[in-house]
């Protein structure tokens, strides 16, 4: 039987960047990007939040939750720009990356904890938007190593780079 520490670093496969956005100013509309420069200890270049909090340098959202949020609000999957997160990631459970270092493109991030929804979700999603987001609002991450992140880049736990066969069994 595998130990809990073994299970915590084993993922069925890598994730993938499905959407990138940055906010140039407080309350500004999100700008969709195909790539972004990530600055160590700061966040996304050109994002108004860069440098304010190292533990929240980058915000990530689970792509699969866009449909869940839509269902909770009785509408189609939600446009990620409304949710004000930097990266939408498909194919990996983001909460499993809490406390883990992971590579996206040439950047290394570390999951620092859940990213709670803000009161702006009521304006963005309508009545009940805040409560719909609870438990589906994503993950905060600090930037350990800066680099470039592009649409389609893999999201790979750093341990997986050491022994991909062990962590991503076929």
Coordinates of C-alpha atoms in Angstrom, one line a residue:
X1 CA 0.0 0.0 0.0
X2 CA 1.3 3.5 -0.8
X3 CA 2.0 6.0 1.9
X4 CA 0.1 9.3 2.1
X5 CA 3.3 11.1 1.2
X6 CA 3.5 9.0 -2.0
X7 CA -0.1 9.7 -2.8
X8 CA 0.2 13.5 -2.3
X9 CA 2.7 13.8 -5.1
X10 CA 1.1 11.4 -7.6
X11 CA -1.1 12.9 -10.3
X12 CA -2.9 11.1 -13.1
X13 CA -1.5 13.6 -15.7
X14 CA -0.2 17.1 -16.1
X15 CA -2.6 20.0 -16.4
X16 CA -2.8 22.7 -19.1
X17 CA -3.2 26.5 -19.3
X18 CA -6.6 27.1 -20.9
X19 CA -6.8 30.9 -20.3
X20 CA -4.6 33.8 -19.2
X21 CA -5.7 37.2 -18.0
X22 CA -4.3 40.2 -16.2
X23 CA -5.9 43.3 -14.7
X24 CA -4.0 46.5 -15.6
X25 CA -5.7 48.5 -12.8
X26 CA -8.0 48.1 -9.9
X27 CA -11.5 47.4 -11.1
X28 CA -10.3 47.3 -14.7
X29 CA -11.6 44.8 -17.2
X30 CA -9.5 41.6 -17.5
X31 CA -7.2 41.6 -20.6
X32 CA -7.0 38.1 -22.2
X33 CA -3.4 37.2 -23.2
X34 CA -1.8 34.4 -25.1
X35 CA 1.3 34.7 -23.0
X36 CA 2.5 36.6 -19.9
X37 CA 5.8 37.3 -18.2
X38 CA 5.8 36.2 -14.5
X39 CA 8.1 38.0 -12.1
X40 CA 9.7 36.2 -9.2
X41 CA 8.3 37.3 -5.8
X42 CA 5.8 39.6 -7.6
X43 CA 3.3 38.1 -10.0
X44 CA 2.2 38.8 -13.6
X45 CA 3.9 41.7 -15.4
X46 CA 1.3 44.3 -16.1
X47 CA -1.1 43.1 -13.5
X48 CA -2.2 45.6 -10.9
X49 CA -1.8 43.1 -8.1
X50 CA 1.9 42.3 -8.9
X51 CA 4.1 42.8 -5.9
X52 CA 1.4 43.4 -3.4
X53 CA 1.5 40.0 -1.7
X54 CA 4.1 37.3 -2.5
X55 CA 1.6 34.6 -1.4
X56 CA -0.9 35.9 -4.0
X57 CA 1.3 36.7 -6.9
X58 CA -0.7 34.6 -9.3
X59 CA -4.3 33.4 -9.0
X60 CA -5.4 30.2 -10.6
X61 CA -8.9 28.8 -11.3
X62 CA -10.0 25.2 -12.2
X63 CA -11.3 25.2 -15.7
X64 CA -13.7 22.4 -14.8
X65 CA -15.3 24.7 -12.3
X66 CA -16.6 27.1 -15.0
X67 CA -19.3 24.7 -15.9
X68 CA -20.1 24.0 -12.2
X69 CA -20.4 27.7 -11.5
X70 CA -22.7 28.0 -14.5
X71 CA -24.9 25.2 -13.3
X72 CA -25.1 26.7 -9.8
X73 CA -26.2 30.0 -11.3
X74 CA -28.5 28.2 -13.8
X75 CA -26.7 29.4 -16.8
X76 CA -24.0 28.4 -19.3
X77 CA -20.4 27.9 -18.2
X78 CA -19.0 31.2 -16.9
X79 CA -16.6 33.4 -18.9
X80 CA -13.3 33.3 -17.0
X81 CA -12.8 37.1 -17.4
X82 CA -15.7 37.6 -15.0
X83 CA -13.9 35.7 -12.3
X84 CA -10.8 37.9 -12.2
X85 CA -8.3 35.1 -11.9
X86 CA -5.0 35.1 -13.8
X87 CA -4.8 31.6 -15.1
X88 CA -7.4 29.0 -15.8
X89 CA -6.0 25.5 -15.6
X90 CA -7.6 22.4 -17.1
X91 CA -6.9 18.7 -16.1
X92 CA -5.3 18.9 -12.7
X93 CA -6.9 19.4 -9.2
X94 CA -5.6 22.8 -8.2
X95 CA -6.2 22.2 -4.4
X96 CA -3.8 19.2 -4.7
X97 CA -1.1 21.8 -5.6
X98 CA -1.5 23.7 -2.3
X99 CA 1.9 23.6 -0.6
X100 CA 3.5 22.1 -3.8
X101 CA 5.9 23.7 -6.3
X102 CA 4.9 23.3 -9.9
X103 CA 6.2 24.4 -13.2
X104 CA 4.1 26.3 -15.8
X105 CA 6.1 27.2 -18.9
X106 CA 9.4 28.4 -17.7
X107 CA 8.0 29.7 -14.4
X108 CA 7.9 27.9 -11.1
X109 CA 5.1 28.6 -8.7
X110 CA 4.1 27.4 -5.3
X111 CA 0.5 26.9 -4.2
X112 CA -0.1 28.9 -1.1
X113 CA -3.8 28.3 -0.4
X114 CA -7.3 28.8 -1.5
X115 CA -8.2 32.1 -3.3
X116 CA -11.5 33.1 -1.7
X117 CA -14.1 35.0 -3.8
X118 CA -14.5 38.7 -3.4
X119 CA -17.7 40.7 -3.0
X120 CA -17.4 41.8 -6.6
X121 CA -18.7 38.4 -7.6
X122 CA -22.3 39.6 -6.9
X123 CA -21.8 42.3 -9.5
X124 CA -20.1 40.0 -12.0
X125 CA -22.3 37.0 -11.6
X126 CA -25.6 38.4 -10.2
X127 CA -27.3 37.6 -6.9
X128 CA -25.8 34.6 -5.2
X129 CA -22.6 34.9 -7.2
X130 CA -20.4 35.1 -4.1
X131 CA -21.9 31.9 -2.6
X132 CA -21.7 30.1 -5.9
X133 CA -17.9 30.8 -6.0
X134 CA -17.3 29.5 -2.5
X135 CA -15.3 26.3 -2.8
X136 CA -14.8 27.0 -6.6
X137 CA -12.7 30.2 -6.5
X138 CA -9.3 28.7 -7.1
X139 CA -5.8 28.8 -5.7
X140 CA -3.3 31.5 -4.8
X141 CA 0.4 30.9 -5.7
X142 CA 3.7 32.7 -5.1
X143 CA 6.2 33.0 -7.9
X144 CA 9.4 31.1 -7.0
X145 CA 11.1 31.5 -10.4
X146 CA 10.0 34.0 -13.0
X147 CA 9.5 33.1 -16.6
X148 CA 7.0 33.0 -19.5
X149 CA 3.6 31.3 -19.4
X150 CA 1.7 30.6 -22.6
X151 CA -1.7 29.2 -23.5
X152 CA -1.4 25.4 -23.7
X153 CA 1.6 25.2 -21.4
X154 CA 1.7 22.1 -19.2
X155 CA 1.2 22.4 -15.4
X156 CA 3.6 19.9 -13.8
X157 CA 4.4 19.4 -10.1
X158 CA 8.2 19.9 -9.7
X159 CA 8.7 16.5 -8.3
X160 CA 7.3 15.1 -11.5
X161 CA 10.3 16.5 -13.3
X162 CA 12.5 14.2 -11.3
X163 CA 10.6 11.0 -12.0
X164 CA 7.6 11.4 -14.3
X165 CA 7.1 7.6 -14.5
X166 CA 6.5 7.4 -10.7
X167 CA 4.2 10.5 -10.5
X168 CA 2.3 10.1 -13.8
X169 CA 1.9 6.3 -14.2
X170 CA 0.5 5.0 -17.5

